mmCIF file of C-alpha atoms in Angstrom:
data_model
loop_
_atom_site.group_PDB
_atom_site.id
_atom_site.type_symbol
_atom_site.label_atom_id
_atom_site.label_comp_id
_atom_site.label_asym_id
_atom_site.label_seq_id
_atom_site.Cartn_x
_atom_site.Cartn_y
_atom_site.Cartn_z
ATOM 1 C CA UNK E 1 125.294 107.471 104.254
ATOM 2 C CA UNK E 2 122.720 106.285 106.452
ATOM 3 C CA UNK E 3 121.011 103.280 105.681
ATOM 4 C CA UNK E 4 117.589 101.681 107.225
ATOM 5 C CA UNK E 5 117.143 98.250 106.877
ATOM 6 C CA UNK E 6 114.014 96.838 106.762
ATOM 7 C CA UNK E 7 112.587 92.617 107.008
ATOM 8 C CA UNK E 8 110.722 91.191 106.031
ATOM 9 C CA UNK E 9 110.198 92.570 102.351
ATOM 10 C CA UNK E 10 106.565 90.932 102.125
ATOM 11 C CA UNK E 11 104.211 89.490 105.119
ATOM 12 C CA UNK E 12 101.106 87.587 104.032
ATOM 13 C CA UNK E 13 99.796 86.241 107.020
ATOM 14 C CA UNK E 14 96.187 84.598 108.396
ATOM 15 C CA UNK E 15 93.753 87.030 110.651
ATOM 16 C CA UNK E 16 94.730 87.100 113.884
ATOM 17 C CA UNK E 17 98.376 85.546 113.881
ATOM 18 C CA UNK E 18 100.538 88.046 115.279
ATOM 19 C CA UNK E 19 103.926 89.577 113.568
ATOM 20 C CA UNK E 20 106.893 91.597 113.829
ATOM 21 C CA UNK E 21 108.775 94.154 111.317
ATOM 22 C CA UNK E 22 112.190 94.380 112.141
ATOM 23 C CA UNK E 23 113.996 98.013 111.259
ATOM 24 C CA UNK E 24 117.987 97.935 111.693
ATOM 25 C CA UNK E 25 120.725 100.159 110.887
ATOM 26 C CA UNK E 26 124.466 100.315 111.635
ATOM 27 C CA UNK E 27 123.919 104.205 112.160
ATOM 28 C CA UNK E 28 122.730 105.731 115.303
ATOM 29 C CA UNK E 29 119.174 107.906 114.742
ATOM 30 C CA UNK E 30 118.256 110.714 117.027
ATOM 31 C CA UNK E 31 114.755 109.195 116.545
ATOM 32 C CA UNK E 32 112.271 106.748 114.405
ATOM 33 C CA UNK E 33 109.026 106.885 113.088
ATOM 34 C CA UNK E 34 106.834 103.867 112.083
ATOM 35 C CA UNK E 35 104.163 105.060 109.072
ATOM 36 C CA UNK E 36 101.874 103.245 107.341
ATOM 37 C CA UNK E 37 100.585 103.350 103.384
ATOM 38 C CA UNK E 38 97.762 102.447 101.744
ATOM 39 C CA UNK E 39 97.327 102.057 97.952
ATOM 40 C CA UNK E 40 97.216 105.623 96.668
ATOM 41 C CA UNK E 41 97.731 107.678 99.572
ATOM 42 C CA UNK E 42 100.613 109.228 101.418
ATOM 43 C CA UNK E 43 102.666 107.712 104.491
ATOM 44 C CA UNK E 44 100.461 108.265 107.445
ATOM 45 C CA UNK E 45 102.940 108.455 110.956
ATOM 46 C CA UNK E 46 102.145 105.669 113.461
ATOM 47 C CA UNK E 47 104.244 106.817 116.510
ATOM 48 C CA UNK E 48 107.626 108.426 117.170
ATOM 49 C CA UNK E 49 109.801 106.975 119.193
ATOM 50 C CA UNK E 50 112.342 108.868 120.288
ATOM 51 C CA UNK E 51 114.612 107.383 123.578
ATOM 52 C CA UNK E 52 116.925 104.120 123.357
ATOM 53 C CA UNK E 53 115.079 101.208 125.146
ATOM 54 C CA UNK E 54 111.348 103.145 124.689
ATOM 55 C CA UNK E 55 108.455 101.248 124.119
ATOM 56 C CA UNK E 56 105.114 102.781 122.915
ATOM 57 C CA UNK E 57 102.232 100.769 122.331
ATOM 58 C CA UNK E 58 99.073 102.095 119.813
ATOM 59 C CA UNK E 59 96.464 99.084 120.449
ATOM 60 C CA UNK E 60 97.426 96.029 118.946
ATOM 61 C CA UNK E 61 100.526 97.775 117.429
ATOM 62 C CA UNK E 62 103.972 97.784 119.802
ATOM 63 C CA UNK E 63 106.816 99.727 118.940
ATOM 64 C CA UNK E 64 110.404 99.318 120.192
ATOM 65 C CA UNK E 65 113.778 101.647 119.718
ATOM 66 C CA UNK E 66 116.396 99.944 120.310
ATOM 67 C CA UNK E 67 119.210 100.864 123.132
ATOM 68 C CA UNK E 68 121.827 101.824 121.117
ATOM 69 C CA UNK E 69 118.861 104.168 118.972
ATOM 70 C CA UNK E 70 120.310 101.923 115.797
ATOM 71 C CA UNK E 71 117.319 99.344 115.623
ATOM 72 C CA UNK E 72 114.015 99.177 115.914
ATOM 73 C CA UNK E 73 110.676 96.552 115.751
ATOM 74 C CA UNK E 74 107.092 97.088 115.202
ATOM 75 C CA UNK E 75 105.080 93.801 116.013
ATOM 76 C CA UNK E 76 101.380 93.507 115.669
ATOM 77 C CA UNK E 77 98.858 91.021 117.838
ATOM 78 C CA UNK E 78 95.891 89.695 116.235
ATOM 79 C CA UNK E 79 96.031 91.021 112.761
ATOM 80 C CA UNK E 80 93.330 92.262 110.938
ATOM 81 C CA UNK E 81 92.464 92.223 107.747
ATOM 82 C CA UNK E 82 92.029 96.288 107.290
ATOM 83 C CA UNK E 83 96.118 96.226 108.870
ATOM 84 C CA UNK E 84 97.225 95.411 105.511
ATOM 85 C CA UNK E 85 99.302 97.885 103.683
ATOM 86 C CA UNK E 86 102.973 99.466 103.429
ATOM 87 C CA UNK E 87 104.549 99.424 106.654
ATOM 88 C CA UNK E 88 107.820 101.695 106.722
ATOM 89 C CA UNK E 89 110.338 103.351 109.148
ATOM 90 C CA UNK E 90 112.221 106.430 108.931
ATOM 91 C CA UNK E 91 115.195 107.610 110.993
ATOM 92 C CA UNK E 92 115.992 111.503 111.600
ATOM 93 C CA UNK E 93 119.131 112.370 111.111
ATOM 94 C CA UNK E 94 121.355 112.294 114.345
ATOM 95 C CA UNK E 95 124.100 114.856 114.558
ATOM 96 C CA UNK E 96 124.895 117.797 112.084
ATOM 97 C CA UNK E 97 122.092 120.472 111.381
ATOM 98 C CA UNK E 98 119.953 118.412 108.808
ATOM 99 C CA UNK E 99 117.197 117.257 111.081
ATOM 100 C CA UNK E 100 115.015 117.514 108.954
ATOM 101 C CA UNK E 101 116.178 114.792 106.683
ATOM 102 C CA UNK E 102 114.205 111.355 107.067
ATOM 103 C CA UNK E 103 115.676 107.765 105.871
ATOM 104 C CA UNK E 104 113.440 105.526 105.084
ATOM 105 C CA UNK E 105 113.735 101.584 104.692
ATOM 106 C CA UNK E 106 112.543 99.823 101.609
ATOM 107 C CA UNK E 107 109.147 99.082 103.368
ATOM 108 C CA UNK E 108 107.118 95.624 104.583
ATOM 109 C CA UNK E 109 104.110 94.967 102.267
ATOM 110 C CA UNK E 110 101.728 93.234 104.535
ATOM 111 C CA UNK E 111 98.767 91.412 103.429
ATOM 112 C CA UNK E 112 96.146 89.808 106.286
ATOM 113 C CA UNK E 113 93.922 87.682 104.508
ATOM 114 C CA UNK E 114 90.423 87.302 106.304
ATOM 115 C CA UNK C 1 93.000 123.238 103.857
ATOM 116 C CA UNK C 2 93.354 121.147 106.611
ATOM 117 C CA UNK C 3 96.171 118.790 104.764
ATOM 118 C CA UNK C 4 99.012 118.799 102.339
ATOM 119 C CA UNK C 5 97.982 119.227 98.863
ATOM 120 C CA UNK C 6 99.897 118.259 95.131
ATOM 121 C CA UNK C 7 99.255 119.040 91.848
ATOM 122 C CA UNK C 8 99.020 118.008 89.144
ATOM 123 C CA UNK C 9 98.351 114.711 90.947
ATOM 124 C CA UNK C 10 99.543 113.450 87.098
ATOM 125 C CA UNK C 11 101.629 114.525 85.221
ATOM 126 C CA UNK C 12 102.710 112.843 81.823
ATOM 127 C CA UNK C 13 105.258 114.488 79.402
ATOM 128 C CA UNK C 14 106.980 113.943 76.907
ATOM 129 C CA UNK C 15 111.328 113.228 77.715
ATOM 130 C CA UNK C 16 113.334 116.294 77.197
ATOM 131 C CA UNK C 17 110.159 118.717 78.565
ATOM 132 C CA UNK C 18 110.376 121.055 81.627
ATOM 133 C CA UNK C 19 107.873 119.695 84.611
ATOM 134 C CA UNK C 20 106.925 121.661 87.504
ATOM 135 C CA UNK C 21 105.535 120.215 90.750
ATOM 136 C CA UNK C 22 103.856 121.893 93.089
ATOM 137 C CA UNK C 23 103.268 121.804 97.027
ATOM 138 C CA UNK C 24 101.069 123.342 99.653
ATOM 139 C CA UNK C 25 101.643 122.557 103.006
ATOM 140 C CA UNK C 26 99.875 122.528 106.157
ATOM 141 C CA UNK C 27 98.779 126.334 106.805
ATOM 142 C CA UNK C 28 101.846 126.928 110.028
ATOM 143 C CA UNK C 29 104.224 124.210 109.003
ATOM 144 C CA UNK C 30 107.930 125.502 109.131
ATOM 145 C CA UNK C 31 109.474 122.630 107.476
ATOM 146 C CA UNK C 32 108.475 121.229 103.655
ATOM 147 C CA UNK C 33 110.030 118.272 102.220
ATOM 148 C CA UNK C 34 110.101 116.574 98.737
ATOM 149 C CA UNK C 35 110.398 113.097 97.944
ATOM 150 C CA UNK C 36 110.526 110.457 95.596
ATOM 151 C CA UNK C 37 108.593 107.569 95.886
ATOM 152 C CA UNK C 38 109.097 104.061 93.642
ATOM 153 C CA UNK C 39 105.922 101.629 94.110
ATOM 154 C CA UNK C 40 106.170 99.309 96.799
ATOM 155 C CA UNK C 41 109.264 101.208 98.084
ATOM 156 C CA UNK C 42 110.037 103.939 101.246
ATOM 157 C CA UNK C 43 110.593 107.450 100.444
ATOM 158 C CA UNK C 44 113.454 108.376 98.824
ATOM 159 C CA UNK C 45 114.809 112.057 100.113
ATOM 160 C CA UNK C 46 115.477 115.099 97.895
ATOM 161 C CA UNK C 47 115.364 118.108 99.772
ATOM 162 C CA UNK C 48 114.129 120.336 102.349
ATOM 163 C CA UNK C 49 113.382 123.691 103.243
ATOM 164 C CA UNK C 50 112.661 125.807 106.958
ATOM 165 C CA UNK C 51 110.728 128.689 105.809
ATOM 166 C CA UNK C 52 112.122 129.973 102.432
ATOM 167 C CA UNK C 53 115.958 128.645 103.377
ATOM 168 C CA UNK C 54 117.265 125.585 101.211
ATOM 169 C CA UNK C 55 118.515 123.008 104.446
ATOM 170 C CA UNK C 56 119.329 120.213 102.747
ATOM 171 C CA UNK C 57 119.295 119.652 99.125
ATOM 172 C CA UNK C 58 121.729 116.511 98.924
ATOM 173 C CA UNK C 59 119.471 113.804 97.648
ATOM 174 C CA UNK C 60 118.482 115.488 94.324
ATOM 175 C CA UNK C 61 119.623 113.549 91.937
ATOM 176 C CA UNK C 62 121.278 116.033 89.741
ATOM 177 C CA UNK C 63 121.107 119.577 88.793
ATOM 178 C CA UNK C 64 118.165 119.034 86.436
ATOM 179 C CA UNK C 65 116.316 118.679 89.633
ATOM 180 C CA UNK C 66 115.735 122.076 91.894
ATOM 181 C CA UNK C 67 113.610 123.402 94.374
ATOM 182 C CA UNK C 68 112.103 126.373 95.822
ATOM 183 C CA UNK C 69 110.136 128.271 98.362
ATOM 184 C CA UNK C 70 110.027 131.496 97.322
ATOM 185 C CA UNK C 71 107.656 132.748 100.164
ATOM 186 C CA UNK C 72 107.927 130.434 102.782
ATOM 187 C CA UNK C 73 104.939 128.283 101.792
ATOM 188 C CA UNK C 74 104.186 127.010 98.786
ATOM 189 C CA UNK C 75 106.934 124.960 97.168
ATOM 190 C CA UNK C 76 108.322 123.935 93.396
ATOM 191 C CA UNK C 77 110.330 121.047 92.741
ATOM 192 C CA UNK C 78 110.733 121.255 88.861
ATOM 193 C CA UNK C 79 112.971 118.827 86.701
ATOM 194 C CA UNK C 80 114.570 119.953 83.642
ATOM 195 C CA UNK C 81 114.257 118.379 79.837
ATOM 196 C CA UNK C 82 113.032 114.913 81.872
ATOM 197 C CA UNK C 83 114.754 111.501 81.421
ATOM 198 C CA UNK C 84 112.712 108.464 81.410
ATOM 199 C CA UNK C 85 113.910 107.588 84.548
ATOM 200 C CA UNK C 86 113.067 110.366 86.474
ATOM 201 C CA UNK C 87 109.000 108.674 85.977
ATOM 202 C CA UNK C 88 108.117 107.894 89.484
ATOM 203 C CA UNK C 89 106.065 109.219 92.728
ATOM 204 C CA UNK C 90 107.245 112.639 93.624
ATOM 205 C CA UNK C 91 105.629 113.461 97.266
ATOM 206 C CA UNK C 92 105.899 116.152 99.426
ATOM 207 C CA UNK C 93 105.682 116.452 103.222
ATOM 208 C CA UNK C 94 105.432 119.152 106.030
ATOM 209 C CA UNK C 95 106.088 119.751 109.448
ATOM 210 C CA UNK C 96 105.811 122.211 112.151
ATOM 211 C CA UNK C 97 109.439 122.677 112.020
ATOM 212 C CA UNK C 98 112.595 120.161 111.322
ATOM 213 C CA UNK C 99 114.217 119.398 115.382
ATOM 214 C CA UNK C 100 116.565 117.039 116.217
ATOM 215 C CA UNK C 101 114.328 114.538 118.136
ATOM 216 C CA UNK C 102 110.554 115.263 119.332
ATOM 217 C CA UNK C 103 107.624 115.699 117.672
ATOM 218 C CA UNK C 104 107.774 118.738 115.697
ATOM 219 C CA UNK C 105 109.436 116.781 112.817
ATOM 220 C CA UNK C 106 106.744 115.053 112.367
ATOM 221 C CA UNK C 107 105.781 114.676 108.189
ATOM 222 C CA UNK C 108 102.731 114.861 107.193
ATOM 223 C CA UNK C 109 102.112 113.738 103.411
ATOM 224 C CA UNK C 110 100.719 114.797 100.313
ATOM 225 C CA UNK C 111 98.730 112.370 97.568
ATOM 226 C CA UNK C 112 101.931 112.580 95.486
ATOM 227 C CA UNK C 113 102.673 113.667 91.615
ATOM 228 C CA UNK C 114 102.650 110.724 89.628
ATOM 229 C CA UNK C 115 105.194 111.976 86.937
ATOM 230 C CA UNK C 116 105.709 109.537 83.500
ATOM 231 C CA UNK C 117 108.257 110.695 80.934
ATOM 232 C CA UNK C 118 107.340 108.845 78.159
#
C-alpha cells in the first residue's frame, strides 16, 4: 500500500511569512500533483511534477519532486491571506497498469491571517 | 458543461436505504474517478474507469459499494442498505485519460455528494 505523508497537519501563519509543506513517502511515484481546496469546492490541481530533482515554480508557489520521485515540498513566499485553504498532494501510481489511481496525503490546512 | 458535475449535491437517507450517486464528466475525458472525501482530509480512492472498463476498483470499501459506466460517460457509484459510516463526501473526478506520468492524468473535480445516513 502506498502511503503519502503529509506535515504539517495545520499552518496558521502571519501575511507575508513564507512556508513549506512537506509530502514524503517510502514508495516511489511515477509523478505528484500539488491541489488546493477551498471550503465547499473540489481539489483544484496546482502543478504536476513529474521528473526526480524537477522544480516548477507558479508565482509565489515552488514545487519540488524529490530525486528518488518518493518526496516532495511545496513552499510559499509572502503569503497571502486569499492562500488559505486545503493544501494536498497526490502520487500516481508507479508500476503495474493502475495509473489512474491517485494517493493522496491527509492534507495541510493553512490559514494566513491578514 | 464546461466542468464536472454531481448530483444530488445532498443526499440524506435513512441507514439500510439504497443511494445512488451520480457523475458527469468533462465532455472528452477518458478516465472518471470516484472518491471519498472526510472534512479536512485528502481524497480517499474507490475506483476508476477508462471508457466503460472497470480499471481499478480496489479501494471500495466493500461490496455494498459498486460502480458503473455503462456508456462511457456518465457514471453511478451506488451503496447498498447504507451504514452510518458510509456518511461522508463522495467526489468524483475526470481526466483526459489515466497515463503513467504526464499530464493527461490530470483530475479535474466535481462539487461532491454530501451523503448522511442517519
Amino acid at each position: 500500500t502506498q502511503l503519502l505523508e503529509q506535515s504539517p497537519q495545520f499552518l496558521s501563519i502571519q501575511e507575508g511569512e513564507n512556508l513549506t509543506v512537506y509530502c514524503n513517502s517510502s514508495s516511489v511515484f511515477s509523478s505528484l500533483q500539488w491541489y488546493r481546496q477551498e471550503p465547499g469546492e473540489g481539489p483544484v490541481l496546482l502543478v504536476t511534477v513529474v521528473t526526480g530533482g524537477e522544480v516548477k515554480k507558479l508565482k509565489r508557489l515552488t514545487f519540488q519532486f524529490g530525486d528518488a520521485r518518493k518526496d516532495s515540498s511545496l513552499h510559499i513566499t509572502a503569503a497571502q491571506p486569499g492562500d488559505t485553504g486545503l493544501y494536498l498532494c497526490a502520487g500516481a501510481n508507479a508500476g503495474g497498469t493502475s495509473y489512474g489511481k491517485l494517493t493522496f496525503g491527509q492534507g495541510t490546512i493553512l490559514t494566513v491571517h491578514p | 458543461g464546461a466542468g464536472v458535475s454531481q448530483s444530488p449535491r445532498y443526499k440524506v437517507t435513512k441507514r439500510g436505504q439504497d443511494v445512488a450517486l451520480r457523475c458527469d464528466p468533462i465532455s472528452g475525458h477518458v478516465s472518471l474517478y470516484w472518491y471519498r472525501q472526510a472534512l479536512g482530509q485528502g481524497p480517499e480512492f474507490l475506483t476508476y474507469f477508462n471508457y466503460e472498463a472497470q480499471q481499478d476498483k480496489s479501494g471500495l470499501p466493500n461490496d455494498r459499494f459498486s460502480a458503473e459506466r455503462p456508456e462511457g460517460s456518465i457514471s453511478t457509484l451506488t451503496i447498498q442498505r447504507t451504514e452510518q459510516r458510509d456518511s461522508a463526501m463522495y467526489r468524483c473526478a475526470s481526466s483526459l485519460e489515466a497515463e503513467q506520468t504526464g499530464v493527461r492524468n490530470e483530475q479535474f473535480f466535481g462539487p461532491g455528494t454530501r451523503l448522511t445516513v442517519l
